[in-house]
CSV table of C-alpha atoms in Angstrom, one decimal:
chain,number,residue,atom,x,y,z
A,6,UNK,CA,183.3,39.8,-9.7
A,7,UNK,CA,186.8,38.6,-10.0
A,8,UNK,CA,188.3,40.1,-13.1
A,9,UNK,CA,190.0,36.9,-14.4
A,10,UNK,CA,188.7,33.4,-15.1
A,11,UNK,CA,189.8,30.4,-13.2
A,12,UNK,CA,188.7,26.8,-12.9
A,13,UNK,CA,187.0,25.6,-9.7
A,14,UNK,CA,186.5,22.1,-8.4
A,15,UNK,CA,185.5,20.5,-5.1
A,16,UNK,CA,187.5,17.8,-3.4
A,17,UNK,CA,185.8,15.0,-1.4
A,18,UNK,CA,188.8,14.6,1.0
A,19,UNK,CA,191.9,16.4,2.1
A,20,UNK,CA,194.1,13.6,0.7
A,21,UNK,CA,192.3,13.8,-2.7
A,22,UNK,CA,192.8,17.6,-2.7
A,23,UNK,CA,196.5,17.3,-2.0
A,24,UNK,CA,196.9,14.6,-4.7
A,25,UNK,CA,194.9,16.7,-7.2
A,26,UNK,CA,197.0,19.8,-6.5
A,27,UNK,CA,200.2,17.8,-7.1
A,28,UNK,CA,198.7,16.4,-10.3
A,29,UNK,CA,197.6,19.6,-12.1
A,30,UNK,CA,200.2,21.8,-13.9
A,31,UNK,CA,198.6,25.3,-13.6
A,32,UNK,CA,198.9,27.6,-10.6
A,33,UNK,CA,196.4,26.2,-8.1
A,34,UNK,CA,195.3,27.3,-4.7
A,35,UNK,CA,193.2,25.6,-2.0
A,36,UNK,CA,189.9,27.4,-1.1
A,37,UNK,CA,188.5,27.0,2.4
A,38,UNK,CA,186.5,29.9,3.8
A,39,UNK,CA,187.9,32.2,1.1
A,40,UNK,CA,187.7,35.3,3.3
A,41,UNK,CA,191.3,36.2,2.7
A,42,UNK,CA,191.9,34.5,-0.7
A,43,UNK,CA,188.8,35.9,-2.5
A,44,UNK,CA,189.5,39.6,-1.6
A,45,UNK,CA,193.1,39.1,-2.6
A,46,UNK,CA,192.0,37.6,-5.9
A,47,UNK,CA,189.7,40.6,-6.4
A,48,UNK,CA,192.5,43.1,-6.0
A,49,UNK,CA,195.0,41.0,-7.9
A,50,UNK,CA,197.5,40.0,-5.3
A,51,UNK,CA,197.1,36.4,-6.3
A,52,UNK,CA,195.9,35.1,-9.6
A,53,UNK,CA,195.5,31.3,-9.5
A,54,UNK,CA,194.3,29.5,-12.6
A,55,UNK,CA,192.5,26.9,-10.5
A,56,UNK,CA,190.9,26.6,-7.1
A,57,UNK,CA,190.4,23.3,-5.3
A,58,UNK,CA,187.6,23.8,-2.8
A,59,UNK,CA,187.9,22.2,0.6
A,60,UNK,CA,184.4,23.3,1.8
A,61,UNK,CA,182.7,20.0,1.1
A,62,UNK,CA,185.2,17.9,3.1
A,63,UNK,CA,183.6,16.5,6.2
A,64,UNK,CA,185.4,17.3,9.5
A,65,UNK,CA,185.0,16.2,13.1
A,66,UNK,CA,184.3,18.5,16.0
A,67,UNK,CA,187.2,19.3,18.4
A,68,UNK,CA,188.2,16.3,20.6
A,69,UNK,CA,190.6,15.4,23.4
A,70,UNK,CA,193.0,12.6,22.5
A,71,UNK,CA,194.2,9.9,24.9
A,72,UNK,CA,197.0,12.1,26.3
A,73,UNK,CA,194.6,15.0,26.9
A,74,UNK,CA,195.7,17.0,23.9
A,75,UNK,CA,193.0,19.1,22.2
A,76,UNK,CA,192.7,18.2,18.6
A,77,UNK,CA,191.0,20.6,16.2
A,78,UNK,CA,190.5,20.0,12.5
A,79,UNK,CA,191.9,22.8,10.4
A,80,UNK,CA,188.6,23.1,8.5
A,81,UNK,CA,186.7,24.0,11.7
A,82,UNK,CA,185.0,27.3,11.4
A,83,UNK,CA,186.1,30.1,13.7
A,84,UNK,CA,182.5,30.5,14.9
A,85,UNK,CA,182.5,26.9,15.9
A,86,UNK,CA,185.7,27.3,17.9
A,87,UNK,CA,184.4,30.4,19.5
A,88,UNK,CA,181.3,28.6,20.7
A,89,UNK,CA,182.7,25.1,21.4
A,90,UNK,CA,182.4,24.2,25.1
A,91,UNK,CA,185.3,21.8,24.8
A,92,UNK,CA,187.6,24.5,23.4
A,93,UNK,CA,186.4,27.0,25.9
A,94,UNK,CA,187.3,24.6,28.7
A,95,UNK,CA,190.5,23.2,27.4
A,96,UNK,CA,192.0,26.2,25.6
A,97,UNK,CA,190.0,29.4,26.6
A,98,UNK,CA,192.7,31.6,25.1
A,99,UNK,CA,192.0,30.0,21.7
A,100,UNK,CA,188.3,30.6,22.0
A,101,UNK,CA,189.0,34.2,23.0
A,102,UNK,CA,191.2,34.8,20.0
A,103,UNK,CA,188.7,33.1,17.6
A,104,UNK,CA,186.0,35.4,19.1
A,105,UNK,CA,188.2,38.5,18.2
A,106,UNK,CA,188.7,37.7,14.5
A,107,UNK,CA,187.1,40.1,12.1
A,108,UNK,CA,183.2,40.2,12.2
A,109,UNK,CA,180.5,37.6,12.7
A,110,UNK,CA,179.8,37.0,9.0
A,111,UNK,CA,183.5,36.2,8.4
A,112,UNK,CA,183.8,33.9,11.4
A,113,UNK,CA,180.9,31.9,10.1
A,114,UNK,CA,182.9,30.7,7.1
A,115,UNK,CA,186.6,31.4,7.9
A,116,UNK,CA,188.5,28.3,9.0
A,117,UNK,CA,191.3,27.7,11.6
A,118,UNK,CA,193.7,26.5,8.9
A,119,UNK,CA,192.9,29.4,6.7
A,120,UNK,CA,193.5,31.9,9.5
A,121,UNK,CA,197.0,30.5,9.9
A,122,UNK,CA,197.6,30.5,6.1
A,123,UNK,CA,196.4,34.1,5.5
A,124,UNK,CA,198.5,36.4,3.4
A,125,UNK,CA,200.6,39.2,5.0
A,126,UNK,CA,199.1,42.7,4.8
A,127,UNK,CA,200.4,46.2,3.9
A,128,UNK,CA,198.5,49.4,3.1
A,129,UNK,CA,200.1,49.5,-0.4
A,130,UNK,CA,199.8,45.9,-1.2
A,131,UNK,CA,196.2,45.6,-0.2
A,132,UNK,CA,195.0,48.1,-2.9
A,133,UNK,CA,193.5,47.5,-6.2
A,134,UNK,CA,196.4,48.5,-8.5
A,135,UNK,CA,194.3,50.1,-11.2
A,136,UNK,CA,194.2,53.8,-10.5
A,137,UNK,CA,196.6,55.4,-8.0
A,138,UNK,CA,198.8,52.4,-6.9
A,139,UNK,CA,199.7,51.0,-10.3
A,140,UNK,CA,203.3,50.1,-9.8
A,141,UNK,CA,203.9,46.6,-8.4
A,142,UNK,CA,205.9,46.2,-5.2
A,143,UNK,CA,208.3,43.3,-4.5
A,144,UNK,CA,205.4,41.1,-3.4
A,145,UNK,CA,203.6,41.7,-6.8
A,146,UNK,CA,206.8,41.0,-8.7
A,147,UNK,CA,208.0,44.7,-9.0
A,148,UNK,CA,211.4,46.2,-8.2
A,149,UNK,CA,210.7,48.6,-5.3
A,150,UNK,CA,209.0,48.6,-1.9
A,151,UNK,CA,206.9,51.7,-2.4
A,152,UNK,CA,205.9,52.2,1.2
A,153,UNK,CA,209.5,51.8,2.3
A,154,UNK,CA,211.6,52.8,-0.7
A,155,UNK,CA,214.9,52.4,1.1
A,156,UNK,CA,214.3,48.7,1.6
A,157,UNK,CA,216.9,46.4,0.0
A,158,UNK,CA,215.8,44.3,-2.9
A,159,UNK,CA,213.1,41.8,-2.1
A,160,UNK,CA,212.8,43.0,1.5
A,161,UNK,CA,209.0,43.2,2.1
A,162,UNK,CA,207.7,44.8,5.3
A,163,UNK,CA,204.2,43.4,5.1
A,164,UNK,CA,202.7,42.3,8.4
A,165,UNK,CA,201.3,38.9,9.3
A,166,UNK,CA,197.9,39.6,11.0
A,167,UNK,CA,196.6,36.3,12.2
A,168,UNK,CA,194.9,36.7,15.6
A,169,UNK,CA,195.2,33.0,16.3
A,170,UNK,CA,198.8,32.1,15.4
A,171,UNK,CA,200.4,34.0,18.4
A,172,UNK,CA,197.9,32.2,20.8
A,173,UNK,CA,198.9,28.8,19.4
A,174,UNK,CA,202.6,29.7,19.8
A,175,UNK,CA,202.0,30.7,23.4
A,176,UNK,CA,200.1,27.5,24.0
A,177,UNK,CA,203.0,25.4,22.5
A,178,UNK,CA,200.6,24.0,19.9
A,179,UNK,CA,201.6,21.6,17.2
A,180,UNK,CA,200.3,21.4,13.7
A,181,UNK,CA,199.8,18.4,11.3
A,182,UNK,CA,200.7,19.2,7.7
A,183,UNK,CA,199.5,16.9,5.0
A,184,UNK,CA,201.6,16.7,1.9
A,185,UNK,CA,202.2,14.3,-1.0
A,186,UNK,CA,204.4,12.2,1.2
A,187,UNK,CA,201.9,12.0,4.1
A,188,UNK,CA,201.2,13.8,7.3
A,189,UNK,CA,204.0,15.4,9.5
A,190,UNK,CA,203.6,17.0,12.9
A,191,UNK,CA,205.5,20.2,13.5
A,192,UNK,CA,205.6,22.8,16.2
A,193,UNK,CA,203.5,25.8,15.1
A,194,UNK,CA,206.5,28.1,14.9
A,195,UNK,CA,207.9,25.9,12.1
A,196,UNK,CA,205.1,27.2,9.8
A,197,UNK,CA,206.5,30.8,9.6
A,198,UNK,CA,209.5,32.0,7.8
A,199,UNK,CA,209.6,35.6,9.1
A,200,UNK,CA,209.9,36.8,5.5
A,201,UNK,CA,207.2,39.1,4.2
A,202,UNK,CA,207.5,37.9,0.6
A,203,UNK,CA,206.9,34.3,1.5
A,204,UNK,CA,205.6,34.2,5.1
A,205,UNK,CA,204.8,30.4,5.3
A,206,UNK,CA,207.1,27.4,5.0
A,207,UNK,CA,204.3,25.4,3.4
A,208,UNK,CA,205.0,24.3,-0.1
A,209,UNK,CA,202.4,24.3,-2.8
A,210,UNK,CA,200.4,21.1,-2.4
A,211,UNK,CA,200.8,21.1,1.4
A,212,UNK,CA,197.8,21.6,3.7
A,213,UNK,CA,197.3,22.2,7.4
A,214,UNK,CA,195.3,19.2,8.5
A,215,UNK,CA,194.8,19.7,12.3
A,216,UNK,CA,196.0,21.6,15.3
A,217,UNK,CA,197.1,19.9,18.5
A,218,UNK,CA,197.1,21.8,21.8
A,219,UNK,CA,198.8,20.3,24.9
A,220,UNK,CA,196.8,20.1,28.2
A,221,UNK,CA,197.2,23.1,30.5
A,222,UNK,CA,199.4,22.4,33.6
A,223,UNK,CA,198.1,23.3,37.0
A,224,UNK,CA,198.6,26.9,38.2
A,225,UNK,CA,198.4,28.0,34.6
A,226,UNK,CA,197.4,31.4,33.6
A,227,UNK,CA,196.7,33.1,30.2
A,228,UNK,CA,196.2,36.5,28.9
A,229,UNK,CA,195.2,37.7,25.4
A,230,UNK,CA,194.9,41.2,24.1
A,231,UNK,CA,194.2,42.5,20.6
A,232,UNK,CA,194.8,46.2,20.3
A,233,UNK,CA,192.5,47.8,17.8
A,234,UNK,CA,191.1,51.2,17.0
A,235,UNK,CA,187.5,50.3,16.7
A,236,UNK,CA,187.2,47.1,18.7
A,237,UNK,CA,185.6,45.0,16.0
A,238,UNK,CA,185.8,44.0,12.4
A,239,UNK,CA,189.5,44.9,12.3
A,240,UNK,CA,193.0,43.6,12.0
A,241,UNK,CA,195.1,44.1,15.1
A,242,UNK,CA,197.3,47.1,15.7
A,243,UNK,CA,199.4,44.8,18.0
A,244,UNK,CA,198.5,41.5,19.5
A,245,UNK,CA,199.8,39.7,22.6
A,246,UNK,CA,199.3,36.2,24.0
A,247,UNK,CA,200.7,35.2,27.3
A,248,UNK,CA,200.8,31.7,28.8
A,249,UNK,CA,202.5,31.2,32.2
A,250,UNK,CA,202.8,28.8,35.1
A,251,UNK,CA,203.5,29.7,38.7
A,252,UNK,CA,204.9,27.5,41.4
A,253,UNK,CA,202.4,26.2,43.8
A,254,UNK,CA,201.5,28.5,46.7
A,255,UNK,CA,203.1,31.6,45.4
A,256,UNK,CA,203.5,33.9,42.4
A,257,UNK,CA,207.0,32.7,41.4
A,258,UNK,CA,207.0,32.0,37.7
A,259,UNK,CA,208.1,28.6,36.7
A,260,UNK,CA,207.5,28.8,32.9
A,261,UNK,CA,206.3,31.5,30.5
A,262,UNK,CA,205.7,32.0,26.9
A,263,UNK,CA,204.9,35.3,25.3
A,264,UNK,CA,204.0,35.7,21.6
A,265,UNK,CA,203.4,39.0,19.9
A,266,UNK,CA,201.5,39.2,16.6
A,267,UNK,CA,200.5,41.7,13.9
A,268,UNK,CA,203.8,43.7,14.2
A,269,UNK,CA,206.2,41.6,12.2
A,270,UNK,CA,206.2,39.3,9.1
A,271,UNK,CA,205.3,36.4,11.4
A,272,UNK,CA,204.3,35.9,15.0
A,273,UNK,CA,207.3,36.3,17.4
A,274,UNK,CA,208.2,34.8,20.7
A,275,UNK,CA,210.0,37.0,23.2
A,276,UNK,CA,212.7,34.6,24.3
A,277,UNK,CA,214.7,37.1,26.5
A,278,UNK,CA,211.7,38.3,28.4
A,279,UNK,CA,210.5,34.8,28.9
A,280,UNK,CA,213.9,33.8,30.3
A,281,UNK,CA,213.9,36.8,32.6
A,282,UNK,CA,210.4,35.8,33.9
A,283,UNK,CA,211.4,32.3,34.9
A,284,UNK,CA,212.2,32.2,38.7
A,285,UNK,CA,211.0,35.8,39.1
A,286,UNK,CA,208.1,36.7,41.5
A,287,UNK,CA,205.4,38.2,39.4
A,288,UNK,CA,204.5,41.2,41.5
A,289,UNK,CA,203.3,44.5,39.9
A,290,UNK,CA,206.7,46.1,40.0
A,291,UNK,CA,208.3,43.1,38.2
A,292,UNK,CA,205.5,42.9,35.7
A,293,UNK,CA,206.1,46.5,34.8
A,294,UNK,CA,209.8,45.8,34.4
A,295,UNK,CA,209.1,42.8,32.2
A,296,UNK,CA,206.7,44.8,30.0
A,297,UNK,CA,209.3,47.5,29.6
A,298,UNK,CA,211.9,44.9,28.6
A,299,UNK,CA,209.5,43.2,26.2
A,300,UNK,CA,208.7,46.4,24.4
A,301,UNK,CA,212.4,46.9,23.8
A,302,UNK,CA,212.9,43.3,22.7
A,303,UNK,CA,210.2,43.3,20.1
A,304,UNK,CA,211.1,45.1,16.9
A,305,UNK,CA,207.8,46.2,15.3
A,306,UNK,CA,207.4,47.1,11.7
A,307,UNK,CA,205.6,50.4,11.2
A,308,UNK,CA,202.3,49.4,9.6
A,309,UNK,CA,198.9,50.9,8.7
A,310,UNK,CA,199.9,54.3,10.0
A,311,UNK,CA,201.3,53.2,13.3
A,312,UNK,CA,204.9,54.2,14.0
A,313,UNK,CA,207.5,51.9,15.6
A,314,UNK,CA,207.6,54.0,18.9
A,315,UNK,CA,203.8,53.9,19.1
A,316,UNK,CA,203.6,50.2,18.6
A,317,UNK,CA,206.4,49.7,21.3
A,318,UNK,CA,204.3,51.9,23.7
A,319,UNK,CA,201.1,50.0,22.9
A,320,UNK,CA,202.9,46.7,23.6
A,321,UNK,CA,204.4,48.0,26.8
A,322,UNK,CA,201.1,49.2,28.2
A,323,UNK,CA,198.9,46.3,27.1
A,324,UNK,CA,201.4,43.6,27.8
A,325,UNK,CA,201.6,44.8,31.4
A,326,UNK,CA,197.8,44.4,31.7
A,327,UNK,CA,197.8,41.1,29.9
A,328,UNK,CA,200.6,39.8,32.2
A,329,UNK,CA,198.6,40.9,35.2
A,330,UNK,CA,195.5,39.1,34.0
A,331,UNK,CA,197.5,35.9,33.4
A,332,UNK,CA,199.1,36.1,36.8
A,333,UNK,CA,195.7,36.6,38.4
A,334,UNK,CA,194.3,33.6,36.6
A,335,UNK,CA,197.3,31.5,37.5
A,336,UNK,CA,197.0,32.5,41.1
A,337,UNK,CA,193.4,31.3,41.2
A,338,UNK,CA,194.6,28.1,39.7
A,339,UNK,CA,191.7,28.3,37.3
A,340,UNK,CA,192.0,26.7,33.9
A,341,UNK,CA,188.5,27.5,32.8
A,342,UNK,CA,188.1,31.2,33.2
A,343,UNK,CA,187.1,33.1,30.2
A,344,UNK,CA,187.5,36.8,29.5
B,19,UNK,CA,203.8,20.9,-19.6
B,20,UNK,CA,200.6,22.8,-19.7
B,21,UNK,CA,197.9,21.0,-21.6
B,22,UNK,CA,196.0,22.7,-24.5
B,23,UNK,CA,192.8,23.0,-22.5
B,24,UNK,CA,194.3,24.8,-19.5
B,25,UNK,CA,193.8,28.3,-21.1
B,26,UNK,CA,190.3,27.7,-22.3
B,27,UNK,CA,187.7,29.8,-20.6
B,28,UNK,CA,186.0,27.7,-17.9
B,29,UNK,CA,182.5,26.6,-19.0
B,30,UNK,CA,179.5,28.1,-17.2
B,31,UNK,CA,178.0,25.7,-14.7
B,32,UNK,CA,174.4,25.2,-13.8
B,33,UNK,CA,173.8,25.7,-10.1
B,34,UNK,CA,170.6,25.4,-8.1
B,35,UNK,CA,169.8,27.8,-5.3
B,36,UNK,CA,166.7,28.2,-3.1
B,37,UNK,CA,166.4,31.9,-2.8
B,38,UNK,CA,163.7,33.1,-0.3
B,39,UNK,CA,161.9,29.7,-0.8
B,40,UNK,CA,161.9,29.8,-4.6
B,41,UNK,CA,164.1,27.3,-6.5
B,42,UNK,CA,166.3,29.1,-9.0
B,43,UNK,CA,168.7,27.6,-11.6
B,44,UNK,CA,171.4,29.9,-12.9
B,45,UNK,CA,174.4,29.4,-15.2
B,46,UNK,CA,177.5,30.9,-13.7
B,47,UNK,CA,181.3,30.8,-14.3
B,48,UNK,CA,183.5,30.2,-11.2
B,49,UNK,CA,184.4,33.9,-10.9
B,50,UNK,CA,180.9,35.1,-10.3
B,51,UNK,CA,179.9,35.9,-6.7
B,52,UNK,CA,176.7,35.0,-4.9
B,53,UNK,CA,176.0,38.7,-4.7
B,54,UNK,CA,175.9,39.1,-8.5
B,55,UNK,CA,173.6,36.1,-8.8
B,56,UNK,CA,171.2,37.6,-6.3
B,57,UNK,CA,171.2,41.1,-7.8
B,58,UNK,CA,171.9,40.7,-11.5
B,59,UNK,CA,170.8,37.1,-12.4
B,60,UNK,CA,167.7,36.9,-10.1
B,61,UNK,CA,167.0,40.6,-9.9
B,62,UNK,CA,166.6,40.9,-6.1
B,63,UNK,CA,168.3,44.3,-5.6
B,64,UNK,CA,167.5,44.6,-1.9
B,65,UNK,CA,171.0,43.2,-1.1
B,66,UNK,CA,173.5,45.9,-1.6
B,67,UNK,CA,176.9,45.9,-3.2
B,68,UNK,CA,179.1,48.1,-0.9
B,69,UNK,CA,182.8,47.5,-0.5
B,70,UNK,CA,183.2,44.3,-2.6
B,71,UNK,CA,185.9,43.2,-0.2
B,72,UNK,CA,184.1,41.7,2.8
B,73,UNK,CA,184.5,44.8,4.9
B,74,UNK,CA,181.2,46.7,5.2
B,75,UNK,CA,178.5,44.0,5.6
B,76,UNK,CA,176.0,45.6,3.2
B,77,UNK,CA,175.8,42.4,1.2
B,78,UNK,CA,175.0,40.1,4.2
B,79,UNK,CA,172.6,37.3,3.4
B,80,UNK,CA,171.7,34.1,5.2
B,81,UNK,CA,173.3,31.0,3.5
B,82,UNK,CA,171.8,27.9,5.0
B,83,UNK,CA,170.7,30.1,7.9
B,84,UNK,CA,174.1,31.6,8.7
B,85,UNK,CA,175.0,35.2,7.9
B,86,UNK,CA,177.6,35.4,5.3
B,87,UNK,CA,179.1,38.1,3.0
B,88,UNK,CA,177.7,37.4,-0.5
B,89,UNK,CA,180.3,39.7,-2.1
B,90,UNK,CA,183.2,37.3,-1.2
B,91,UNK,CA,181.3,34.0,-1.6
B,92,UNK,CA,181.7,32.3,-4.9
B,93,UNK,CA,178.3,31.3,-6.4
B,94,UNK,CA,179.6,27.9,-7.4
B,95,UNK,CA,180.2,27.2,-3.8
B,96,UNK,CA,176.5,27.7,-3.0
B,97,UNK,CA,175.1,25.0,-5.3
B,98,UNK,CA,172.2,23.3,-3.6
B,99,UNK,CA,172.1,25.7,-0.7
B,100,UNK,CA,169.3,28.0,0.7
B,101,UNK,CA,169.7,31.7,0.6
B,102,UNK,CA,167.6,34.3,2.4
B,103,UNK,CA,167.8,37.9,1.4
B,104,UNK,CA,166.2,41.1,2.9
B,105,UNK,CA,163.2,40.5,0.6
B,106,UNK,CA,162.3,37.5,2.7
B,107,UNK,CA,161.5,39.7,5.7
B,108,UNK,CA,158.3,41.2,4.2
B,109,UNK,CA,155.3,39.3,3.1
B,110,UNK,CA,152.7,40.5,0.5
B,111,UNK,CA,154.1,44.0,0.6
B,112,UNK,CA,153.8,44.2,4.4
B,113,UNK,CA,156.9,44.9,6.3
B,114,UNK,CA,158.1,42.3,8.9
B,115,UNK,CA,158.3,43.0,12.6
B,116,UNK,CA,162.0,43.6,12.5
B,117,UNK,CA,161.7,46.1,9.6
B,118,UNK,CA,158.8,47.9,11.5
B,119,UNK,CA,161.0,48.2,14.6
B,120,UNK,CA,163.7,49.8,12.5
B,121,UNK,CA,161.1,52.3,11.2
B,122,UNK,CA,159.8,52.9,14.7
B,123,UNK,CA,163.3,53.7,16.0
B,124,UNK,CA,164.5,55.7,13.0
B,125,UNK,CA,167.2,53.1,12.7
B,126,UNK,CA,167.8,53.9,9.0
B,127,UNK,CA,168.9,57.0,7.3
B,128,UNK,CA,170.4,56.6,3.8
B,129,UNK,CA,169.4,52.9,4.1
B,130,UNK,CA,172.3,51.4,2.2
B,131,UNK,CA,173.6,49.3,5.1
B,132,UNK,CA,170.1,48.4,6.4
B,133,UNK,CA,169.5,45.2,4.3
B,134,UNK,CA,172.7,43.7,5.7
B,135,UNK,CA,172.0,44.8,9.2
B,136,UNK,CA,168.5,43.4,9.0
B,137,UNK,CA,169.9,40.0,8.0
B,138,UNK,CA,172.5,40.0,10.7
B,139,UNK,CA,169.8,40.9,13.2
B,140,UNK,CA,167.6,38.1,11.9
B,141,UNK,CA,170.4,35.5,12.3
B,142,UNK,CA,171.0,36.8,15.8
B,143,UNK,CA,167.3,36.7,16.9
B,144,UNK,CA,166.8,33.3,15.4
B,145,UNK,CA,169.3,31.7,17.8
B,146,UNK,CA,168.9,34.2,20.6
B,147,UNK,CA,165.4,35.7,20.9
B,148,UNK,CA,166.4,38.0,23.8
B,149,UNK,CA,170.0,39.1,23.1
B,150,UNK,CA,171.8,41.3,25.6
B,151,UNK,CA,173.4,44.6,24.6
B,152,UNK,CA,176.9,43.2,24.2
B,153,UNK,CA,175.5,40.3,22.2
B,154,UNK,CA,173.7,42.6,19.8
B,155,UNK,CA,176.9,44.7,19.4
B,156,UNK,CA,179.0,41.6,18.7
B,157,UNK,CA,176.5,40.3,16.2
B,158,UNK,CA,176.5,43.6,14.3
B,159,UNK,CA,180.2,44.2,14.4
B,160,UNK,CA,180.5,43.1,10.8
B,161,UNK,CA,178.0,45.8,9.6
B,162,UNK,CA,179.2,49.3,9.1
B,163,UNK,CA,176.7,52.3,9.1
B,164,UNK,CA,177.9,55.8,8.5
B,165,UNK,CA,174.6,57.6,9.3
B,166,UNK,CA,172.9,56.4,12.4
B,167,UNK,CA,175.6,56.0,15.0
B,168,UNK,CA,174.2,52.5,15.7
B,169,UNK,CA,172.2,53.4,18.8
B,170,UNK,CA,168.9,53.4,17.0
B,171,UNK,CA,169.7,50.1,15.4
B,172,UNK,CA,170.5,48.5,18.7
B,173,UNK,CA,167.3,50.0,20.1
B,174,UNK,CA,165.3,48.6,17.2
B,175,UNK,CA,166.6,45.1,18.0
B,176,UNK,CA,165.8,45.6,21.7
B,177,UNK,CA,162.3,46.7,20.7
B,178,UNK,CA,161.6,43.7,18.5
B,179,UNK,CA,162.9,41.3,21.1
B,180,UNK,CA,160.5,42.9,23.6
B,181,UNK,CA,163.2,44.2,26.0
B,182,UNK,CA,161.5,47.3,27.3
B,183,UNK,CA,162.3,49.8,24.4
B,184,UNK,CA,159.2,51.6,23.3
B,185,UNK,CA,158.7,52.7,19.7
B,186,UNK,CA,159.8,56.3,19.1
B,187,UNK,CA,157.6,57.1,16.1
B,188,UNK,CA,154.2,55.9,17.4
């Protein structure tokens, strides 16, 4: 049971939901799968007075548009993405990341848009504040960051844990956001502020409507790794997504994108390492050098008991393997290989 | 400006659920979870209330045939839907094949997680009558068991799907 009352209504369409949210005066949230929002309401991180449910809005299955871009409705369930043949063929890294989210029961109801809009996490924040952890931190309107008491005012080191956002960043995806003024299309990176207190740039009354993924070029390779302790039903310790292209007939990198997730307040691109990769032959010695460089470029927040040096080491080791896998796939020229 | 009715307590709403083939009508406020309807309003206490945060899987039920966590599912969201709980597995006091296989393999100790695991297994076997070992493990990743170590549970599913695992107890 949630320990406070709230109103609940269903919306027949995304446009109606946005119009309704802009019309009501009380604090209102959209409800899709609810696998992040409902537990957060249970422990009191958020206390909306009204929920507008999006679950009865019909949505189309993933499609390819005229230019070959993969279009996925934000209300698509993660289990549908995981099992979609089209997604598996056109963007296997996205299917792999959807497959790695939480557990089966959660993937049955959790949506793609909801996964991107999830709240940041921190061991202190994600506690019910009724017994031991009673003092509110900055994120709950308090005046101290209790896990990191030396933090300056309103600096929140909570971590953004989406498994899918780094993949979409590596794939150069775009996102359509529906607001009161209509729909705008943005690069996925524009969704994130990098601020733990307010991790998304979306305003109240704005809604992610669909995701667009460009077609993979030839000689494209991808690698995805989610470091976890148990291997299932878990948020990531660190998460890496690699998308690269090699020049025909060799292993010289012509373009690369590396996104790291679950170690900062938002997903991060490794610009310097990407720049160093371009024009470089991706042999094992160079991959090791790139992974070393990447682990120094990323600046992980200590989270959930993992220290900064450990997270750097984790990224160094697993990014090397992820890069090798991506190079192997690119070398084969396969676009459709799945892990 | 907030209108005068905004702070009024939301009125209970009548929802209709088909639970294990029986149509039930219950009055719920929006904050009530499906799990509370099943256990407290309808009285089917086979479904267990574990972590209440969507972490342990003990509350797994099938909602329109799909395994979901009833502790983080609002009851008002389930209006008009079909729910299957662990009680649907037995008929007339006789355990179903899946439950018998769990007994045969000793796949239950304290038993608290078992109703959720049975429903996850039922959902798996409905779509995939002969699941492989990795498929079974993936399907059960959302169910935590602190007693058995999982091997007996996996064996029970292999047994009931007729994949060469013999009953231990017979």
